[in-house]
Coordinates of C-alpha atoms in Angstrom, one line a residue:
M1 CA -67.7 22.6 32.3
I2 CA -67.4 21.7 28.3
K3 CA -70.6 21.8 26.5
L4 CA -69.3 21.7 23.1
L5 CA -66.4 19.7 21.3
V6 CA -65.1 20.9 18.0
G7 CA -62.8 19.1 15.7
L8 CA -61.4 21.3 13.0
G9 CA -60.4 20.0 9.3
N10 CA -61.3 20.1 5.7
P11 CA -64.5 18.4 4.2
G12 CA -63.8 16.2 1.1
P13 CA -62.2 12.8 0.5
E14 CA -59.1 14.5 -1.0
Y15 CA -58.5 16.1 2.4
E16 CA -59.5 13.1 4.8
D17 CA -56.0 11.6 5.7
T18 CA -53.9 15.2 5.4
R19 CA -52.6 16.4 8.5
H20 CA -54.8 19.4 8.5
N21 CA -57.6 17.1 9.5
A22 CA -56.1 15.7 12.6
G23 CA -59.0 17.7 14.6
W24 CA -61.4 15.8 12.7
W25 CA -59.7 12.4 13.5
W26 CA -60.1 13.1 17.0
I27 CA -63.5 14.2 17.2
D28 CA -64.5 10.9 15.3
R29 CA -62.8 9.0 17.8
V30 CA -64.8 10.9 20.6
A31 CA -67.9 10.5 18.6
Q32 CA -67.0 6.5 18.4
D33 CA -66.5 6.4 22.0
L34 CA -69.7 8.1 23.2
R35 CA -71.7 6.2 20.4
A36 CA -72.9 9.6 19.0
N37 CA -74.1 9.9 15.4
W38 CA -73.3 12.6 13.0
H39 CA -76.1 14.6 11.5
P40 CA -75.7 17.4 9.2
E41 CA -76.9 20.8 10.3
R42 CA -77.1 23.5 7.6
A43 CA -78.0 26.0 10.3
Y44 CA -74.5 25.5 12.0
F45 CA -72.6 24.9 8.7
G46 CA -71.4 21.4 9.6
L47 CA -71.7 18.0 11.2
T48 CA -73.1 17.7 14.6
A49 CA -74.0 15.1 17.3
R50 CA -75.7 15.5 20.6
T51 CA -75.2 13.3 23.7
T52 CA -75.6 13.5 27.5
V53 CA -72.6 12.9 29.7
D54 CA -73.4 12.7 33.5
G55 CA -77.0 14.0 33.0
Q56 CA -75.4 16.9 31.1
P57 CA -75.8 17.8 27.3
L58 CA -72.8 17.6 25.1
W59 CA -72.4 19.0 21.7
L60 CA -70.0 17.5 19.0
L61 CA -69.3 19.4 15.9
K62 CA -67.3 19.2 12.5
P63 CA -67.4 22.4 10.6
T64 CA -67.6 21.8 6.8
T65 CA -67.0 25.3 5.8
Y66 CA -63.3 24.6 5.3
M67 CA -60.8 25.3 7.6
N68 CA -60.7 29.2 7.2
R69 CA -64.4 29.7 8.0
S70 CA -64.3 27.3 11.1
G71 CA -65.5 30.3 13.3
Q72 CA -68.9 30.5 11.3
S73 CA -69.8 27.1 12.2
V74 CA -68.6 27.1 15.9
A75 CA -70.2 30.7 16.6
A76 CA -73.8 29.6 15.0
L77 CA -74.1 26.7 17.4
A78 CA -72.4 28.5 20.5
R79 CA -74.9 31.4 20.0
F80 CA -78.0 29.5 19.5
F81 CA -77.5 27.2 22.5
K82 CA -75.8 30.1 24.6
I83 CA -72.4 28.1 25.1
A84 CA -69.8 30.4 26.4
P85 CA -66.1 30.5 24.7
T86 CA -64.9 28.7 28.2
E87 CA -67.3 25.9 27.6
I88 CA -65.9 24.9 24.2
L89 CA -63.0 23.0 23.3
V90 CA -61.5 22.9 19.9
A91 CA -59.0 20.0 18.7
H92 CA -56.8 21.3 16.0
D93 CA -53.5 20.2 14.3
E94 CA -50.3 21.7 15.7
L95 CA -47.3 22.7 13.6
D96 CA -45.3 23.6 16.9
L97 CA -45.3 20.0 18.5
P98 CA -43.8 16.9 16.7
P99 CA -46.2 14.1 15.8
G100 CA -47.3 12.1 19.0
D101 CA -47.3 15.2 21.3
A102 CA -50.5 16.8 22.4
R103 CA -51.2 19.7 24.8
L104 CA -54.4 21.3 26.5
K105 CA -54.6 24.9 27.0
R106 CA -57.2 27.5 27.6
G107 CA -57.0 30.8 25.7
G108 CA -53.7 32.3 23.8
G109 CA -53.2 33.4 20.2
H110 CA -53.9 31.7 17.1
A111 CA -50.4 31.1 16.1
G112 CA -51.2 31.7 12.3
H113 CA -53.8 28.7 12.3
N114 CA -56.5 29.7 9.9
G115 CA -59.2 28.0 11.9
L116 CA -58.4 29.5 15.1
R117 CA -58.0 32.7 13.7
D118 CA -61.6 32.5 12.4
I119 CA -62.8 31.3 15.6
H120 CA -61.4 33.9 17.5
A121 CA -63.0 36.9 15.2
Q122 CA -66.5 34.8 15.1
L123 CA -66.6 34.3 18.8
G124 CA -65.2 37.7 19.7
S125 CA -62.9 35.8 22.0
A126 CA -59.9 33.5 22.4
D127 CA -60.9 32.4 25.9
Y128 CA -61.8 29.0 24.9
W129 CA -60.2 25.5 25.3
R130 CA -57.7 24.1 22.7
L131 CA -56.4 20.4 22.1
R132 CA -53.1 20.9 20.4
L133 CA -52.5 17.8 18.2
G134 CA -48.6 17.7 17.1
I135 CA -48.2 17.2 13.5
G136 CA -44.6 18.7 13.3
H137 CA -43.2 21.4 11.2
P138 CA -41.4 21.1 7.5
G139 CA -38.6 23.3 8.7
V140 CA -39.3 25.9 6.1
K141 CA -42.3 28.3 6.5
A142 CA -42.7 28.4 2.6
E143 CA -43.7 24.7 2.7
V144 CA -46.2 24.9 5.5
A145 CA -49.5 25.1 3.3
N146 CA -48.2 21.8 1.3
W147 CA -47.1 20.4 4.4
V148 CA -50.4 20.5 6.3
L149 CA -52.4 19.3 3.3
R150 CA -50.3 16.3 2.8
K151 CA -50.9 12.8 4.2
P152 CA -48.1 11.9 6.9
P153 CA -46.2 8.8 6.4
A154 CA -47.1 5.7 8.5
A155 CA -45.0 6.0 11.2
E156 CA -46.2 9.7 11.8
R157 CA -49.8 9.0 11.5
D158 CA -49.2 6.1 13.8
A159 CA -47.9 8.7 16.6
I160 CA -50.7 11.1 15.9
E161 CA -53.2 8.3 16.6
R162 CA -51.8 7.4 20.0
A163 CA -52.0 11.1 20.9
I164 CA -55.5 11.0 19.7
D165 CA -56.2 8.0 21.8
R166 CA -54.5 9.6 24.9
A167 CA -56.5 12.6 24.7
A168 CA -59.9 10.7 23.9
R169 CA -59.3 8.6 27.3
A170 CA -58.6 11.6 29.2
L171 CA -62.0 13.6 28.1
P172 CA -64.2 12.1 30.7
L173 CA -61.6 13.7 33.4
L174 CA -61.9 16.9 31.5
L175 CA -65.6 16.9 31.3
A176 CA -65.7 16.3 35.0
G177 CA -63.9 19.2 35.6
D178 CA -60.5 17.4 36.8
V179 CA -58.4 19.6 34.3
A180 CA -55.2 18.9 36.4
R181 CA -55.4 15.1 35.7
A182 CA -56.5 15.4 32.0
T183 CA -53.8 17.7 31.5
A184 CA -51.4 15.3 32.8
A185 CA -53.0 12.3 31.2
I186 CA -52.8 14.0 27.5
H187 CA -49.3 15.5 28.1
T188 CA -47.6 12.4 28.9
N189 CA -45.8 11.1 25.7
Q190 CA -43.4 8.1 26.7
P191 CA -42.7 5.3 24.2
P192 CA -44.3 2.1 25.4
R193 CA -42.0 0.3 28.2
P194 CA -40.1 -2.7 27.0
K195 CA -40.8 -6.2 28.4
P196 CA -38.5 -7.2 31.1
P197 CA -36.5 -9.7 30.1
R198 CA -37.7 -13.3 31.0
P199 CA -35.4 -14.6 34.1
A200 CA -33.0 -17.7 33.3
H201 CA -33.8 -20.9 34.0
P202 CA -32.5 -21.6 37.5
P203 CA -29.5 -23.8 37.8
T204 CA -29.8 -27.3 38.3
D205 CA -26.4 -27.8 40.4
G206 CA -28.0 -26.4 43.8
T207 CA -26.5 -23.2 43.6
D208 CA -28.4 -20.0 43.3
G209 CA -26.5 -19.0 40.2
R210 CA -24.7 -15.9 41.7

């Protein structure tokens, strides 16, 4: 069972709306849904919130160490409360997915993401859950650093928010251990179906209109 939810991002108003903070956007939405209040915790190098779901304690964490030291915060809380890597879910921005896509996975590499890289190192394990929130790729590797630290245009932000909404709504399934249904709900990325056309007024000549 997941016992710790982590959203990755950078502290400070200059980073608040940048693509690199997609993990923070998700964890803030979850805290709102769970009515959990954030508190600064120096011992865990971040903002924490604690709640209970189905009688089980659940921690929420926003590291404030800056992205490349995220593992310092995650490992500090996980070790103190004896939370195993398999009981941790980390939400983060993902260059390899377009805005609007989200993917759930457990384990794997860090793919050059500095936050995940430090979590790997500090936990000594890659065997934790990841919620990958697509932010798209600039197309040129040299532009990645600038890309993640820029605000997405409104259409992209709306797409990311839709993915965040799906993932937040699927969280109860994941916490209940229903990984298959949670994964299906998160991975579905379909545009809203158009409303069907309204039927024409019935003919008045007594025919059926055919």
